[in-house]
PDB file of C-alpha atoms in Angstrom:
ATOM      1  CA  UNK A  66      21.712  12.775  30.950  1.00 54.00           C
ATOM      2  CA  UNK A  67      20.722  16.557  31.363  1.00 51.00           C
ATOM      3  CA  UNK A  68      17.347  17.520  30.812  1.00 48.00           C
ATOM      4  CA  UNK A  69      18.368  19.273  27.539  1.00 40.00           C
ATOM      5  CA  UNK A  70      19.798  15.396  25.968  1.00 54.00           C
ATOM      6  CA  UNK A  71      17.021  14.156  27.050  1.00 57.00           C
ATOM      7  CA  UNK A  72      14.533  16.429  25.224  1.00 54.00           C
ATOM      8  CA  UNK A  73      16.858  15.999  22.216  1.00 76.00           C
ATOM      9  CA  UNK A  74      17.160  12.285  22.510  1.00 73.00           C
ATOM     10  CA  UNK A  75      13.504  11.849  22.222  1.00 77.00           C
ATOM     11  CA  UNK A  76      13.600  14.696  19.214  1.00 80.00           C
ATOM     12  CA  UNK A  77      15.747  12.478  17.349  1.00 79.00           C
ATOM     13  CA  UNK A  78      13.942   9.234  17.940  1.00 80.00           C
ATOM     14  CA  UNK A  79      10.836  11.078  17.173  1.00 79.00           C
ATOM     15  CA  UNK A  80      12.327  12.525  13.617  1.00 77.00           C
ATOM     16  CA  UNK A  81      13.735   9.096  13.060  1.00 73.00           C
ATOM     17  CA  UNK A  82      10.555   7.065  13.846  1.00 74.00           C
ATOM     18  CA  UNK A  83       8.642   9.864  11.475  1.00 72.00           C
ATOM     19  CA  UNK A  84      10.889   9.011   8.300  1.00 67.00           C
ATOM     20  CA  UNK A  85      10.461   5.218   9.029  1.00 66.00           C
ATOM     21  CA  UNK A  86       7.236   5.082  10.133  1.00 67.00           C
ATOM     22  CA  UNK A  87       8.713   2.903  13.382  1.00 71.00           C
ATOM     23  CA  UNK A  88      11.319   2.870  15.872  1.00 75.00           C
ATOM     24  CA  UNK A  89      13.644   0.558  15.672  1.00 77.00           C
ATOM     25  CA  UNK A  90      14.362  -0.619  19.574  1.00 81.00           C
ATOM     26  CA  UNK A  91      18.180  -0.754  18.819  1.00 82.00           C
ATOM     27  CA  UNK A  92      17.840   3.261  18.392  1.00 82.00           C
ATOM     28  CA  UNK A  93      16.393   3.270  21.562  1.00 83.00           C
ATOM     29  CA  UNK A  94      18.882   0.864  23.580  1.00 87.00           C
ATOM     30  CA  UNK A  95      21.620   2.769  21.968  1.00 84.00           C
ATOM     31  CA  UNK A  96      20.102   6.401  22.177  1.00 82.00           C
ATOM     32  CA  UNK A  97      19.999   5.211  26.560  1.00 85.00           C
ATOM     33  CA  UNK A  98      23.913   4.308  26.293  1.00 88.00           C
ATOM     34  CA  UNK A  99      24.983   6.799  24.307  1.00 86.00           C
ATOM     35  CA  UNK A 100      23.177  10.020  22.817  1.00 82.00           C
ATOM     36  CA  UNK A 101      26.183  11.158  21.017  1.00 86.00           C
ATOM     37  CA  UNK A 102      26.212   8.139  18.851  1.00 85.00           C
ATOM     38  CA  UNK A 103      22.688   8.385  18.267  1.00 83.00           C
ATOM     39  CA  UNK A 104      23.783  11.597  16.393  1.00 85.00           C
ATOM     40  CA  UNK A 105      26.252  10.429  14.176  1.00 86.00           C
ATOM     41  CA  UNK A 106      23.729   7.403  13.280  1.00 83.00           C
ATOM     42  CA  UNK A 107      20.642  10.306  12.938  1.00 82.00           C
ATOM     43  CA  UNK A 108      22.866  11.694  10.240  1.00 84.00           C
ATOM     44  CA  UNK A 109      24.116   8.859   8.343  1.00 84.00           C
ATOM     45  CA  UNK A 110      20.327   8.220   8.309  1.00 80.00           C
ATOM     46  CA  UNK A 111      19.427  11.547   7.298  1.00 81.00           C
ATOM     47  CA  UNK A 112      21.426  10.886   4.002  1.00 87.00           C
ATOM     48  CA  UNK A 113      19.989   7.319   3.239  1.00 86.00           C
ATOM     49  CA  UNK A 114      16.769   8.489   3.843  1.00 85.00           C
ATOM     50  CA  UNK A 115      17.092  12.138   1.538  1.00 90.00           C
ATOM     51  CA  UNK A 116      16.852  12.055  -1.970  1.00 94.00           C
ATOM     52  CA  UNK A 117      20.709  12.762  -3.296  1.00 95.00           C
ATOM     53  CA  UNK A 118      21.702  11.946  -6.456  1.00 97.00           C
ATOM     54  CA  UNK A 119      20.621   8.714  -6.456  1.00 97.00           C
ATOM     55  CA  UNK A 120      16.413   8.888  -4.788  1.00 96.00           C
ATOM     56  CA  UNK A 121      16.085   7.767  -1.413  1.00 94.00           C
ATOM     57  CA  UNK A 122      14.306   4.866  -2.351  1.00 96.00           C
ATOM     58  CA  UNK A 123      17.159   3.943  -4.358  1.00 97.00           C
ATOM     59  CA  UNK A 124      19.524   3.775  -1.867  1.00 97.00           C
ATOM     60  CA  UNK A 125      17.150   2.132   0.835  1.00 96.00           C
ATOM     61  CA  UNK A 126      16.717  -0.786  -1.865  1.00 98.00           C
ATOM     62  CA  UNK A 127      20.655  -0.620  -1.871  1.00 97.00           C
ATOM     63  CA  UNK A 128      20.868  -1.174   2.047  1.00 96.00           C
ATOM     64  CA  UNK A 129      18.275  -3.728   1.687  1.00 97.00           C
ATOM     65  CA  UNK A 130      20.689  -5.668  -0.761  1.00 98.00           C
ATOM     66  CA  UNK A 131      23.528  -4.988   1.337  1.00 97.00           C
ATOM     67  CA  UNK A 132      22.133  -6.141   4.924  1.00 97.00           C
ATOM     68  CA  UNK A 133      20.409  -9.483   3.114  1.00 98.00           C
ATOM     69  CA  UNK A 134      24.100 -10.089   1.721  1.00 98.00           C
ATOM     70  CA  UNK A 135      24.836  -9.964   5.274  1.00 97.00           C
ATOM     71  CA  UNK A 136      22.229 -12.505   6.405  1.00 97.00           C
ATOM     72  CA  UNK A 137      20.732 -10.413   8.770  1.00 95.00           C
ATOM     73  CA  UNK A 138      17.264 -11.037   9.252  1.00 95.00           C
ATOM     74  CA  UNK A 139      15.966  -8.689  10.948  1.00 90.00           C
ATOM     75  CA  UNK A 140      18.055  -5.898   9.437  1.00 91.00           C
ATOM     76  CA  UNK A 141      16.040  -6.639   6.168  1.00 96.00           C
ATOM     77  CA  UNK A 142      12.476  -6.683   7.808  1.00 93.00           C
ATOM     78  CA  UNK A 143      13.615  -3.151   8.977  1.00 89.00           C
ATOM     79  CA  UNK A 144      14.890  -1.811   5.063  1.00 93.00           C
ATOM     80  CA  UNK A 145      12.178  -3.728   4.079  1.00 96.00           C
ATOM     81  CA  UNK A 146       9.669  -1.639   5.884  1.00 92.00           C
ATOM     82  CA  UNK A 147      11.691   1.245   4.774  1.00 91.00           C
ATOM     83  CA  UNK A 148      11.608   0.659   1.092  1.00 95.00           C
ATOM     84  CA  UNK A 149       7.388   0.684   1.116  1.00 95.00           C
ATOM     85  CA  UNK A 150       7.615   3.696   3.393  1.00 90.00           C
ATOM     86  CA  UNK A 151       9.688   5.573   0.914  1.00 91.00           C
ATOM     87  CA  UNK A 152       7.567   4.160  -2.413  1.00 95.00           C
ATOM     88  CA  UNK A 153       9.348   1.175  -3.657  1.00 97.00           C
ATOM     89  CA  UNK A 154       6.627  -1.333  -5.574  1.00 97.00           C
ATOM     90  CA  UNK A 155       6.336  -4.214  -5.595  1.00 98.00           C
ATOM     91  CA  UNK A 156       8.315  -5.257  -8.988  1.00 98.00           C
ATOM     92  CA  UNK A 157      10.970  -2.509  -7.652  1.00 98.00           C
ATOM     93  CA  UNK A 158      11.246  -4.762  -4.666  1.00 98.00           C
ATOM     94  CA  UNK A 159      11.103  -7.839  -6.802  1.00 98.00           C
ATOM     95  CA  UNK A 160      13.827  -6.558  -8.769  1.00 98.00           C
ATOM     96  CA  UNK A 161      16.074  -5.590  -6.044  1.00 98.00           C
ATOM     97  CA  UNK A 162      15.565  -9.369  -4.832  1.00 98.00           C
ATOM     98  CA  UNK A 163      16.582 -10.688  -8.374  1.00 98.00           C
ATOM     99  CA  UNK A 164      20.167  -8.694  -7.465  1.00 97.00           C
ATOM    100  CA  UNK A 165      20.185 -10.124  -4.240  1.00 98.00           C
ATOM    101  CA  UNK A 166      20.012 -13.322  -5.638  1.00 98.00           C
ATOM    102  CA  UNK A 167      22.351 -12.709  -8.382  1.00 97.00           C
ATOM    103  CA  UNK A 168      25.320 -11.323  -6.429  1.00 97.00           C
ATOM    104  CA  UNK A 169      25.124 -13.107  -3.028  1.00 97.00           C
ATOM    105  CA  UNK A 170      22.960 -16.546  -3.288  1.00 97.00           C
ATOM    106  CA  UNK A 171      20.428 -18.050  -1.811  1.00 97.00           C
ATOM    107  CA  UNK A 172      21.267 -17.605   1.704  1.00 97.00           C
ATOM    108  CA  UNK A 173      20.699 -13.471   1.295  1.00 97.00           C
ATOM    109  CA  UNK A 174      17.504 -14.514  -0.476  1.00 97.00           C
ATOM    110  CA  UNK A 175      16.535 -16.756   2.542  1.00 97.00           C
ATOM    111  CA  UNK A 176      17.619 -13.770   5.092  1.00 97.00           C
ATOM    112  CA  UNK A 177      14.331 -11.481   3.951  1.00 98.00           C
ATOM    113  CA  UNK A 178      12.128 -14.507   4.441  1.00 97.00           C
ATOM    114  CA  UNK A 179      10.289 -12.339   6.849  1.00 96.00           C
ATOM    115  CA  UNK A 180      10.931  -9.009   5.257  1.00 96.00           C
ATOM    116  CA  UNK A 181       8.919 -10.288   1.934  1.00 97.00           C
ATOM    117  CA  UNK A 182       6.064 -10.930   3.908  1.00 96.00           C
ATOM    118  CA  UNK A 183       5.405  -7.398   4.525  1.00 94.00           C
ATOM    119  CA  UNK A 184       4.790  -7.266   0.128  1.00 94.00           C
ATOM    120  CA  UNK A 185       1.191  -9.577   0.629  1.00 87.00           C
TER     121      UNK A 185
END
């Protein structure tokens, strides 16, 4: 990696970790393989994370519905930490958890065991 991908690396990290409030390691394991991918992920970020049409914190209580449908634990810690960052209340959250339950069960509900801890 040239000096010049490595200064921009840590720029995107940096910008990333400033709209999350954190770095997710993955970004940074995947940023060391391959810096070109960490672009295309910077910008599908970019437009979860910018208010659109729909708010940002709209759409990040979206992803959290779609990665607890998937069961993945620690991907809902992460848009967990996310949704506060960007605003989302409590009863926002809440409500978001009553459509997790709704469209994909228990099992998505038990996949943010951790992430709901962040709400006390």
């Amino acid at each position: 990696m040239s000096k010049y991908e490595e200064l921009e690396h840590k720029e995107l990290l940096d910008s990333m970790s400033d709209k999350l409030s954190f770095t997710p390691r993955i970004l940074e394991i995947v940023g060391d393989i391959d810096s070109k991918f960490l672009k295309k992920y910077n910008l599908c970020n970019h437009r979860l994370l910018s208010d659109g049409a729909l708010p940002a914190k709209t759409k990040i209580l979206m992803a959290l519905a779609v990665v607890a449908s998937k069961q993945c634990e620690r991907c809902t810690v992460v848009q967990m930490q996310s949704a506060i960052n960007n605003g989302a209340t409590k009863e926002e959250i809440m409500e978001a958890m009553d459509v997790i339950f709704i469209t994909s069960g228990a099992p998505a509900v038990a996949a943010c065991r951790d992430a709901l801890k962040q709400l006390k």
